[in-house]
mmCIF file of C-alpha atoms in Angstrom:
data_model
loop_
_atom_site.group_PDB
_atom_site.id
_atom_site.type_symbol
_atom_site.label_atom_id
_atom_site.label_comp_id
_atom_site.label_asym_id
_atom_site.label_seq_id
_atom_site.Cartn_x
_atom_site.Cartn_y
_atom_site.Cartn_z
ATOM 1 C CA MET A 1 -6.466 23.569 -1.041
ATOM 2 C CA ASP A 2 -4.510 24.209 2.175
ATOM 3 C CA VAL A 3 -1.382 22.802 0.547
ATOM 4 C CA TRP A 4 -1.642 25.249 -2.357
ATOM 5 C CA ILE A 5 -2.185 28.148 0.043
ATOM 6 C CA GLU A 6 0.981 27.193 1.912
ATOM 7 C CA ARG A 7 2.921 26.995 -1.351
ATOM 8 C CA PHE A 8 1.593 30.377 -2.502
ATOM 9 C CA ASP A 9 2.601 31.882 0.835
ATOM 10 C CA ARG A 10 6.148 30.589 0.361
ATOM 11 C CA VAL A 11 6.257 32.177 -3.122
ATOM 12 C CA LEU A 12 5.068 35.531 -1.758
ATOM 13 C CA THR A 13 7.671 35.353 1.001
ATOM 14 C CA ILE A 14 10.415 34.769 -1.564
ATOM 15 C CA ILE A 15 9.423 37.677 -3.848
ATOM 16 C CA ARG A 16 8.603 40.064 -0.973
ATOM 17 C CA PRO A 17 11.804 41.884 0.041
ATOM 18 C CA LYS A 18 11.879 44.542 2.722
ATOM 19 C CA ALA A 19 11.836 47.302 0.048
ATOM 20 C CA TYR A 20 8.788 45.923 -1.773
ATOM 21 C CA ASN A 21 7.069 49.347 -1.534
ATOM 22 C CA VAL A 22 10.003 51.025 -3.268
ATOM 23 C CA ILE A 23 9.964 48.385 -6.010
ATOM 24 C CA ALA A 24 6.235 48.902 -6.599
ATOM 25 C CA ARG A 25 6.668 52.679 -6.744
ATOM 26 C CA ILE A 26 9.540 52.425 -9.224
ATOM 27 C CA ILE A 27 7.540 50.129 -11.538
ATOM 28 C CA ILE A 28 4.451 52.352 -11.392
ATOM 29 C CA GLY A 29 6.518 55.530 -11.755
ATOM 30 C CA LEU A 30 8.292 54.126 -14.800
ATOM 31 C CA GLY A 31 4.955 53.170 -16.323
ATOM 32 C CA ILE A 32 3.538 56.662 -15.754
ATOM 33 C CA ALA A 33 6.664 58.201 -17.268
ATOM 34 C CA LEU A 34 6.349 56.016 -20.368
ATOM 35 C CA VAL A 35 2.663 56.889 -20.768
ATOM 36 C CA ALA A 36 3.374 60.601 -20.385
ATOM 37 C CA GLU A 37 6.323 60.414 -22.723
ATOM 38 C CA SER A 38 4.290 58.650 -25.389
ATOM 39 C CA GLN A 39 1.874 61.559 -25.310
ATOM 40 C CA LEU A 40 4.284 64.519 -24.990
ATOM 41 C CA ASN A 41 7.223 63.173 -27.046
ATOM 42 C CA ILE A 42 9.627 65.355 -25.038
ATOM 43 C CA LEU A 43 12.216 62.660 -24.522
ATOM 44 C CA GLN A 44 12.076 61.618 -28.186
ATOM 45 C CA ALA A 45 12.663 65.216 -29.295
ATOM 46 C CA VAL A 46 15.667 65.576 -26.974
ATOM 47 C CA ILE A 47 17.165 62.285 -28.248
ATOM 48 C CA VAL A 48 16.661 63.231 -31.921
ATOM 49 C CA ALA A 49 18.029 66.762 -31.446
ATOM 50 C CA SER A 50 21.117 65.527 -29.588
ATOM 51 C CA TYR A 51 21.876 62.839 -32.145
ATOM 52 C CA GLU A 52 21.333 65.039 -35.226
ATOM 53 C CA SER A 53 23.430 67.865 -33.750
ATOM 54 C CA MET A 54 26.405 65.519 -33.690
ATOM 55 C CA PHE A 55 25.834 63.189 -36.640
ATOM 56 C CA GLY A 56 23.348 64.974 -38.847
ATOM 57 C CA TYR A 57 19.872 64.132 -40.018
ATOM 58 C CA SER A 58 18.764 60.487 -39.439
ATOM 59 C CA GLU A 59 15.584 59.157 -41.021
ATOM 60 C CA VAL A 60 16.054 55.746 -39.398
ATOM 61 C CA LEU A 61 16.191 57.202 -35.877
ATOM 62 C CA ARG A 62 13.102 59.339 -36.482
ATOM 63 C CA LYS A 63 11.083 56.304 -37.683
ATOM 64 C CA PHE A 64 12.256 54.220 -34.699
ATOM 65 C CA ILE A 65 11.276 56.938 -32.230
ATOM 66 C CA GLU A 66 7.900 57.391 -33.862
ATOM 67 C CA GLY A 67 7.250 53.612 -33.728
ATOM 68 C CA SER A 68 8.165 53.372 -30.048
ATOM 69 C CA SER A 69 5.704 56.044 -28.916
ATOM 70 C CA ASN A 70 3.256 53.449 -27.539
ATOM 71 C CA PRO A 71 1.414 54.106 -24.248
ATOM 72 C CA TRP A 72 0.513 50.410 -23.731
ATOM 73 C CA ILE A 73 3.946 49.522 -22.405
ATOM 74 C CA GLY A 74 3.602 52.170 -19.721
ATOM 75 C CA LEU A 75 0.064 51.058 -18.896
ATOM 76 C CA PHE A 76 1.266 47.462 -18.644
ATOM 77 C CA LEU A 77 3.967 48.456 -16.152
ATOM 78 C CA ILE A 78 1.437 50.422 -14.102
ATOM 79 C CA VAL A 79 -0.877 47.403 -13.905
ATOM 80 C CA ILE A 80 2.032 45.111 -12.978
ATOM 81 C CA GLY A 81 3.124 47.514 -10.252
ATOM 82 C CA LEU A 82 -0.387 47.765 -8.806
ATOM 83 C CA ILE A 83 -0.855 43.981 -8.846
ATOM 84 C CA TYR A 84 2.552 43.458 -7.219
ATOM 85 C CA HIS A 85 1.743 45.994 -4.503
ATOM 86 C CA TYR A 86 -1.662 44.375 -3.899
ATOM 87 C CA PHE A 87 -0.207 40.897 -3.438
ATOM 88 C CA MET A 88 2.601 42.195 -1.208
ATOM 89 C CA THR A 89 0.131 43.968 1.106
ATOM 90 C CA VAL A 90 -3.506 42.890 0.994
ATOM 91 C CA GLY A 91 -2.772 39.496 -0.567
ATOM 92 C CA LYS A 92 -0.106 38.622 2.015
ATOM 93 C CA GLN A 93 -2.416 39.653 4.843
ATOM 94 C CA GLN A 94 -5.228 37.472 3.499
ATOM 95 C CA ILE A 95 -2.894 34.505 3.067
ATOM 96 C CA ASP A 96 -1.544 34.913 6.606
ATOM 97 C CA LEU A 97 -5.098 35.127 7.943
ATOM 98 C CA ARG A 98 -6.112 31.971 6.079
ATOM 99 C CA LEU A 99 -3.040 30.109 7.284
ATOM 100 C CA SER A 100 -3.756 31.110 10.877
ATOM 101 C CA GLN A 101 -7.204 29.523 10.542
ATOM 102 C CA ILE A 102 -5.801 26.221 9.271
ATOM 103 C CA PRO A 103 -5.208 23.738 12.121
ATOM 104 C CA GLN A 104 -1.483 23.144 12.515
ATOM 105 C CA LYS A 105 -0.240 19.647 11.796
ATOM 106 C CA PRO A 106 2.192 17.848 14.065
ATOM 107 C CA ILE A 107 5.424 16.537 12.599
ATOM 108 C CA LEU A 108 5.905 12.917 13.678
ATOM 109 C CA ASP A 109 9.344 11.346 13.411
ATOM 110 C CA LEU A 110 9.505 7.541 13.545
ATOM 111 C CA LYS A 111 12.714 5.673 14.334
ATOM 112 C CA LEU A 112 13.257 1.929 14.259
ATOM 113 C CA LEU A 113 15.659 0.744 16.967
ATOM 114 C CA ASN A 114 17.637 -2.473 17.206
ATOM 115 C CA ALA A 115 17.884 -4.472 20.428
ATOM 116 C CA ASP A 116 20.637 -2.139 21.686
ATOM 117 C CA LEU A 117 18.270 0.822 21.056
ATOM 118 C CA VAL A 118 20.446 2.127 18.229
ATOM 119 C CA PRO A 119 18.309 3.719 15.467
ATOM 120 C CA TYR A 120 18.515 2.539 11.878
ATOM 121 C CA GLU A 121 19.398 5.232 9.365
ATOM 122 C CA ASN A 122 18.434 5.966 5.751
ATOM 123 C CA HIS A 123 15.424 3.621 5.847
ATOM 124 C CA SER A 124 17.808 0.664 5.726
ATOM 125 C CA LEU A 125 17.438 -2.153 8.225
ATOM 126 C CA ASN A 126 20.562 -4.312 8.114
ATOM 127 C CA LEU A 127 20.237 -7.363 10.344
ATOM 128 C CA ARG A 128 23.187 -8.248 12.541
ATOM 129 C CA GLY A 129 24.733 -11.579 13.467
ATOM 130 C CA GLY A 130 24.657 -14.465 11.038
ATOM 131 C CA ILE A 131 22.320 -17.092 9.620
ATOM 132 C CA VAL A 132 22.998 -20.569 11.033
ATOM 133 C CA ILE A 133 22.408 -23.663 8.888
ATOM 134 C CA LEU A 134 21.812 -26.814 10.928
ATOM 135 C CA PRO A 135 23.615 -30.100 10.215
ATOM 136 C CA LYS A 136 21.796 -32.799 8.282
ATOM 137 C CA ASP A 137 22.940 -35.476 10.720
ATOM 138 C CA GLU A 138 20.700 -36.350 13.642
ATOM 139 C CA ILE A 139 21.500 -34.359 16.752
ATOM 140 C CA PRO A 140 22.276 -36.694 19.686
ATOM 141 C CA GLU A 141 20.586 -36.621 23.070
ATOM 142 C CA TYR A 142 22.373 -34.943 25.915
ATOM 143 C CA LYS A 143 23.601 -37.390 28.547
ATOM 144 C CA ILE A 144 26.644 -38.125 30.646
ATOM 145 C CA THR A 145 28.163 -41.592 30.690
ATOM 146 C CA TYR A 146 30.564 -42.847 33.346
ATOM 147 C CA ASN A 147 32.825 -45.587 32.025
ATOM 148 C CA ILE A 148 32.725 -47.594 35.239
ATOM 149 C CA PRO A 149 32.026 -51.349 34.986
ATOM 150 C CA GLN A 150 28.714 -52.509 36.402
ATOM 151 C CA MET A 151 27.697 -48.929 37.254
ATOM 152 C CA SER A 152 24.943 -48.359 34.705
ATOM 153 C CA ALA A 153 22.603 -47.433 37.531
ATOM 154 C CA LEU A 154 24.874 -44.490 38.317
ATOM 155 C CA ASN A 155 24.579 -43.270 34.718
ATOM 156 C CA THR A 156 20.817 -43.557 34.867
ATOM 157 C CA PHE A 157 20.608 -41.698 38.164
ATOM 158 C CA ARG A 158 22.986 -38.969 36.993
ATOM 159 C CA ASN A 159 21.025 -38.298 33.815
ATOM 160 C CA ILE A 160 17.657 -37.966 35.538
ATOM 161 C CA SER A 161 18.267 -34.271 36.171
ATOM 162 C CA LEU A 162 19.649 -33.569 32.695
ATOM 163 C CA ASN A 163 17.694 -32.196 29.757
ATOM 164 C CA PRO A 164 17.954 -34.853 27.014
ATOM 165 C CA LYS A 165 16.971 -32.251 24.384
ATOM 166 C CA PHE A 166 19.728 -29.866 25.444
ATOM 167 C CA TYR A 167 21.732 -30.194 22.214
ATOM 168 C CA LYS A 168 18.565 -30.030 20.113
ATOM 169 C CA GLU A 169 17.529 -26.857 21.923
ATOM 170 C CA ARG A 170 20.986 -25.408 21.330
ATOM 171 C CA SER A 171 20.677 -25.990 17.603
ATOM 172 C CA ASP A 172 17.154 -24.561 17.522
ATOM 173 C CA PHE A 173 18.339 -21.551 19.528
ATOM 174 C CA LEU A 174 21.042 -20.759 16.975
ATOM 175 C CA LYS A 175 18.673 -21.448 14.081
ATOM 176 C CA VAL A 176 15.958 -19.115 15.382
ATOM 177 C CA TRP A 177 18.100 -16.265 16.689
ATOM 178 C CA GLY A 178 20.991 -16.388 14.248
ATOM 179 C CA GLY A 179 20.644 -13.389 11.939
ATOM 180 C CA ALA A 180 17.505 -12.192 13.761
ATOM 181 C CA GLU A 181 16.832 -8.867 15.461
ATOM 182 C CA LEU A 182 14.524 -7.383 18.079
ATOM 183 C CA ILE A 183 13.014 -4.177 16.711
ATOM 184 C CA SER A 184 11.365 -1.502 18.838
ATOM 185 C CA LEU A 185 9.661 1.707 17.695
ATOM 186 C CA LYS A 186 10.372 5.270 18.788
ATOM 187 C CA LEU A 187 7.940 8.010 17.751
ATOM 188 C CA SER A 188 8.613 11.703 18.438
ATOM 189 C CA ASN A 189 6.330 14.720 18.086
ATOM 190 C CA LEU A 190 8.685 17.453 16.887
ATOM 191 C CA THR A 191 6.159 20.291 17.063
ATOM 192 C CA SER A 192 4.233 22.242 19.708
ATOM 193 C CA VAL A 193 0.956 20.740 18.459
ATOM 194 C CA LEU A 194 -0.826 17.835 20.137
ATOM 195 C CA ALA A 195 -1.008 14.762 17.895
ATOM 196 C CA THR A 196 -4.186 12.726 18.375
ATOM 197 C CA GLY A 197 -5.302 9.357 17.101
ATOM 198 C CA VAL A 198 -1.752 8.296 16.249
ATOM 199 C CA LYS A 199 -1.317 4.768 14.945
ATOM 200 C CA ILE A 200 1.552 2.920 13.268
ATOM 201 C CA GLU A 201 0.946 0.058 10.843
ATOM 202 C CA ILE A 202 3.792 -2.211 9.722
ATOM 203 C CA THR A 203 3.454 -4.686 6.867
ATOM 204 C CA LEU A 204 5.882 -7.377 5.726
ATOM 205 C CA PRO A 205 5.423 -10.034 3.041
ATOM 206 C CA ARG A 206 4.752 -13.463 4.522
ATOM 207 C CA MET A 207 6.972 -15.655 2.394
ATOM 208 C CA LYS A 208 9.658 -18.307 2.626
ATOM 209 C CA GLY A 209 12.679 -17.068 4.517
ATOM 210 C CA VAL A 210 10.818 -14.240 6.293
ATOM 211 C CA SER A 211 9.762 -14.618 9.943
ATOM 212 C CA ALA A 212 8.239 -11.962 12.198
ATOM 213 C CA ASP A 213 6.351 -11.860 15.483
ATOM 214 C CA ASN A 214 5.702 -9.612 18.469
ATOM 215 C CA THR A 215 7.336 -10.363 21.811
ATOM 216 C CA LYS A 216 7.838 -8.809 25.235
ATOM 217 C CA ASP A 217 11.131 -10.569 25.905
ATOM 218 C CA ASP A 218 14.265 -8.560 25.235
ATOM 219 C CA PHE A 219 16.516 -11.424 26.381
ATOM 220 C CA PRO A 220 16.368 -14.694 24.397
ATOM 221 C CA LYS A 221 15.946 -17.710 26.671
ATOM 222 C CA TYR A 222 19.130 -19.765 26.773
ATOM 223 C CA PRO A 223 18.887 -23.559 26.383
ATOM 224 C CA ALA A 224 18.782 -25.214 29.819
ATOM 225 C CA GLU A 225 21.180 -28.037 30.622
ATOM 226 C CA LYS A 226 19.015 -29.266 33.498
ATOM 227 C CA SER A 227 15.481 -30.471 32.975
ATOM 228 C CA THR A 228 12.501 -29.260 34.955
ATOM 229 C CA SER A 229 11.647 -31.717 37.664
ATOM 230 C CA GLN A 230 8.302 -33.416 37.355
ATOM 231 C CA PHE A 231 7.803 -32.796 41.065
ATOM 232 C CA SER A 232 8.374 -29.059 40.859
ATOM 233 C CA MET A 233 5.411 -26.786 41.295
ATOM 234 C CA PRO A 234 4.264 -25.030 38.107
ATOM 235 C CA THR A 235 4.425 -21.264 38.023
ATOM 236 C CA TYR A 236 1.225 -19.424 37.233
ATOM 237 C CA HIS A 237 1.130 -15.871 35.948
ATOM 238 C CA ASN A 238 -2.253 -14.361 36.704
ATOM 239 C CA LYS A 239 -1.386 -10.999 35.195
ATOM 240 C CA PRO A 240 -2.181 -10.982 31.462
ATOM 241 C CA VAL A 241 0.561 -9.906 29.098
ATOM 242 C CA HIS A 242 -0.167 -6.639 27.294
ATOM 243 C CA TYR A 243 1.347 -6.069 23.873
ATOM 244 C CA ASP A 244 1.283 -2.444 22.755
ATOM 245 C CA ILE A 245 2.359 -3.674 19.302
ATOM 246 C CA LYS A 246 -0.362 -6.085 18.236
ATOM 247 C CA ARG A 247 -0.282 -8.555 15.370
ATOM 248 C CA SER A 248 -2.952 -9.457 12.809
ATOM 249 C CA HIS A 249 -1.249 -11.694 10.270
ATOM 250 C CA ASN A 250 -2.820 -13.366 7.270
ATOM 251 C CA ASP A 251 -1.541 -15.916 4.770
ATOM 252 C CA LYS A 252 0.154 -13.219 2.653
ATOM 253 C CA GLU A 253 1.376 -10.583 5.104
ATOM 254 C CA TYR A 254 2.733 -9.987 8.566
ATOM 255 C CA ASN A 255 0.774 -7.072 10.011
ATOM 256 C CA PHE A 256 1.643 -5.172 13.181
ATOM 257 C CA THR A 257 -0.220 -2.238 14.721
ATOM 258 C CA TRP A 258 1.009 0.152 17.385
ATOM 259 C CA GLU A 259 -1.832 2.348 18.649
ATOM 260 C CA VAL A 260 -0.009 5.242 20.264
ATOM 261 C CA ASN A 261 -3.156 7.385 20.534
ATOM 262 C CA ASP A 262 -2.134 10.894 21.694
ATOM 263 C CA ILE A 263 1.402 12.286 21.729
ATOM 264 C CA GLN A 264 1.923 15.536 23.572
ATOM 265 C CA ALA A 265 3.901 18.350 21.987
ATOM 266 C CA ASN A 266 7.670 17.842 21.887
ATOM 267 C CA THR A 267 7.523 14.411 23.521
ATOM 268 C CA THR A 268 8.613 10.904 22.565
ATOM 269 C CA SER A 269 6.970 7.510 22.929
ATOM 270 C CA ILE A 270 8.817 4.167 22.753
ATOM 271 C CA SER A 271 7.104 0.805 22.349
ATOM 272 C CA ASP A 272 7.576 -1.718 25.152
ATOM 273 C CA THR A 273 6.889 -4.570 22.745
ATOM 274 C CA TYR A 274 9.483 -5.810 20.287
ATOM 275 C CA ILE A 275 9.121 -7.131 16.772
ATOM 276 C CA PHE A 276 11.165 -10.273 16.267
ATOM 277 C CA LEU A 277 12.452 -10.142 12.699
ATOM 278 C CA ARG A 278 14.498 -12.686 10.787
ATOM 279 C CA VAL A 279 14.954 -12.801 7.006
ATOM 280 C CA GLU A 280 16.950 -15.011 4.675
ATOM 281 C CA GLN A 281 16.262 -12.756 1.687
ATOM 282 C CA ASN A 282 16.014 -8.993 1.331
ATOM 283 C CA VAL A 283 12.478 -7.594 1.572
ATOM 284 C CA ASP A 284 10.702 -4.234 1.817
ATOM 285 C CA MET A 285 8.829 -3.306 4.972
ATOM 286 C CA GLU A 286 6.014 -0.757 4.630
ATOM 287 C CA ILE A 287 5.230 1.567 7.525
ATOM 288 C CA LYS A 288 2.209 3.884 7.668
ATOM 289 C CA ILE A 289 1.801 6.678 10.220
ATOM 290 C CA PHE A 290 -1.821 7.658 10.890
ATOM 291 C CA CYS A 291 -2.871 10.815 12.740
ATOM 292 C CA ASP A 292 -6.167 12.684 13.132
ATOM 293 C CA GLN A 293 -4.473 15.840 11.854
ATOM 294 C CA TYR A 294 -3.317 14.138 8.640
ATOM 295 C CA VAL A 295 -5.538 13.942 5.578
ATOM 296 C CA PHE A 296 -3.564 10.937 4.357
ATOM 297 C CA PRO A 297 -1.210 8.638 6.273
ATOM 298 C CA VAL A 298 2.530 9.104 5.909
ATOM 299 C CA THR A 299 4.062 6.073 4.195
ATOM 300 C CA GLU A 300 7.680 5.002 4.619
ATOM 301 C CA ILE A 301 9.490 2.035 3.089
ATOM 302 C CA TYR A 302 12.345 0.313 4.902
ATOM 303 C CA ARG A 303 14.663 -2.078 3.116
ATOM 304 C CA VAL A 304 15.321 -5.117 5.313
ATOM 305 C CA THR A 305 18.669 -6.680 4.406
ATOM 306 C CA LYS A 306 19.589 -10.148 5.610
ATOM 307 C CA SER A 307 22.756 -10.759 7.570
ATOM 308 C CA LYS A 308 25.841 -11.036 5.387
ATOM 309 C CA LEU A 309 27.263 -13.825 7.561
ATOM 310 C CA SER A 310 26.171 -17.440 7.067
ATOM 311 C CA HIS A 311 27.543 -20.586 8.704
ATOM 312 C CA SER A 312 26.828 -24.317 8.453
ATOM 313 C CA ILE A 313 27.163 -25.514 12.014
ATOM 314 C CA SER A 314 28.559 -28.950 12.874
ATOM 315 C CA ILE A 315 27.535 -31.494 15.506
ATOM 316 C CA SER A 316 30.794 -30.922 17.353
ATOM 317 C CA GLU A 317 30.029 -27.203 17.647
ATOM 318 C CA ILE A 318 26.549 -27.909 19.002
ATOM 319 C CA THR A 319 27.855 -30.416 21.558
ATOM 320 C CA GLY A 320 30.837 -28.290 22.602
ATOM 321 C CA ASN A 321 31.393 -26.869 26.073
ATOM 322 C CA LYS A 322 29.705 -23.750 27.399
ATOM 323 C CA GLU A 323 32.549 -21.397 26.464
ATOM 324 C CA SER A 324 32.639 -22.493 22.827
ATOM 325 C CA PHE A 325 28.839 -22.311 22.553
ATOM 326 C CA ASP A 326 28.843 -18.812 24.065
ATOM 327 C CA GLU A 327 31.319 -17.761 21.374
ATOM 328 C CA LEU A 328 28.905 -19.020 18.705
ATOM 329 C CA VAL A 329 26.059 -17.101 20.327
ATOM 330 C CA ASP A 330 28.081 -13.870 20.442
ATOM 331 C CA LYS A 331 29.102 -14.257 16.814
ATOM 332 C CA PHE A 332 25.764 -15.135 15.241
ATOM 333 C CA ILE A 333 23.161 -13.505 17.506
ATOM 334 C CA MET A 334 22.958 -9.704 17.311
ATOM 335 C CA ASP A 335 26.726 -9.187 17.532
ATOM 336 C CA GLY A 336 27.102 -10.173 21.183
ATOM 337 C CA TYR A 337 23.864 -8.604 22.418
ATOM 338 C CA ILE A 338 23.058 -11.426 24.867
ATOM 339 C CA GLN A 339 26.392 -11.134 26.642
ATOM 340 C CA ARG A 340 26.072 -7.351 26.871
ATOM 341 C CA VAL A 341 22.624 -7.625 28.448
ATOM 342 C CA ALA A 342 23.776 -10.355 30.838
ATOM 343 C CA ILE A 343 26.686 -8.200 32.034
ATOM 344 C CA LYS A 344 24.424 -5.175 32.411
ATOM 345 C CA ARG A 345 21.851 -7.085 34.454
ATOM 346 C CA PHE A 346 24.534 -8.594 36.663
ATOM 347 C CA GLN A 347 25.934 -5.132 37.345
ATOM 348 C CA GLU A 348 22.445 -3.860 38.179
ATOM 349 C CA TYR A 349 21.941 -6.822 40.514
ATOM 350 C CA GLU A 350 25.227 -6.122 42.302
ATOM 351 C CA HIS A 351 24.349 -2.450 42.588
ATOM 352 C CA GLU A 352 20.964 -3.224 44.132
ATOM 353 C CA ASN A 353 22.565 -5.601 46.639
ATOM 354 C CA GLN A 354 25.042 -3.003 47.848
ATOM 355 C CA GLU A 355 22.453 -0.240 48.161
ATOM 356 C CA VAL A 356 21.535 0.726 51.723
ATOM 357 C CA ILE A 357 17.986 1.996 51.302
ATOM 358 C CA PRO A 358 14.597 1.190 52.878
ATOM 359 C CA ARG A 359 12.863 -1.631 51.047
ATOM 360 C CA SER A 360 9.197 -2.470 51.140
#
């Protein structure tokens, strides 16, 4: 009902010019004139006399004038004028009063951001980088061999500190992150109305070639060349990890929920959890925005498009030096995102070191 009232108010606003009183008076005045004329026949007599004085007697004109002497047209115009005036005055006041009693609804604007915090436009989510296809050949272990006679013990000692799965982890790293993206959510309240009970639900089909999960890490962990020593002390994290975007997957769908709760007027909230997303085929992602002020949730559909770049990687590329592997990472993983973040963090580290401020 409230929707129809709002639509009716827009119609009244369109047909209600500043001179609406003048328009109503003209319509009513014309109707009264037609009613009076139909009874007095003054205008008809003047028309007939003027015409016949110039052109002579006209039976056709007399019959037409006699047939048009109908008061109902004038009455109809009077009624229309009164109705128009009523809606422009009393009706508009009642509509405005009813609208003022309707609780205002906040306008919530949701943006999906890539790892560089750049929003996607036109409900189209085009994944960056490129999909990496692993070689069919077995990936060798990582070890260093010194070609020195009778020095096998040196090779064994040297390789103790190395990660034998280094090359395998490199290939897995490219496989997992190639063509993938870290998605965060940005929700803005564009109105001066408090939005309560706000919740975002995201649904993706769980099918072959589609992978999704929630994560707190915005920097993919690079494969380590050195192995963790068995004598090193394990690190314990007593503080539990809190995900503001929670997952509840089933065998058919990936489901994510971001419970924003309340959003103050004209403010913005950004998730601190990311959605890892990787697809090898184009899929639709459904997003629903719930709010206590909404009768029904707002539903949006994003088209997730896989990366256009695809590459079958070779053993030689996996076992290459650090520089060549970094080039592969920049090319296939979020268009150089890892390098950009590494440079940014290094600059922040240098800045903190040169600061001369009290530290706790």
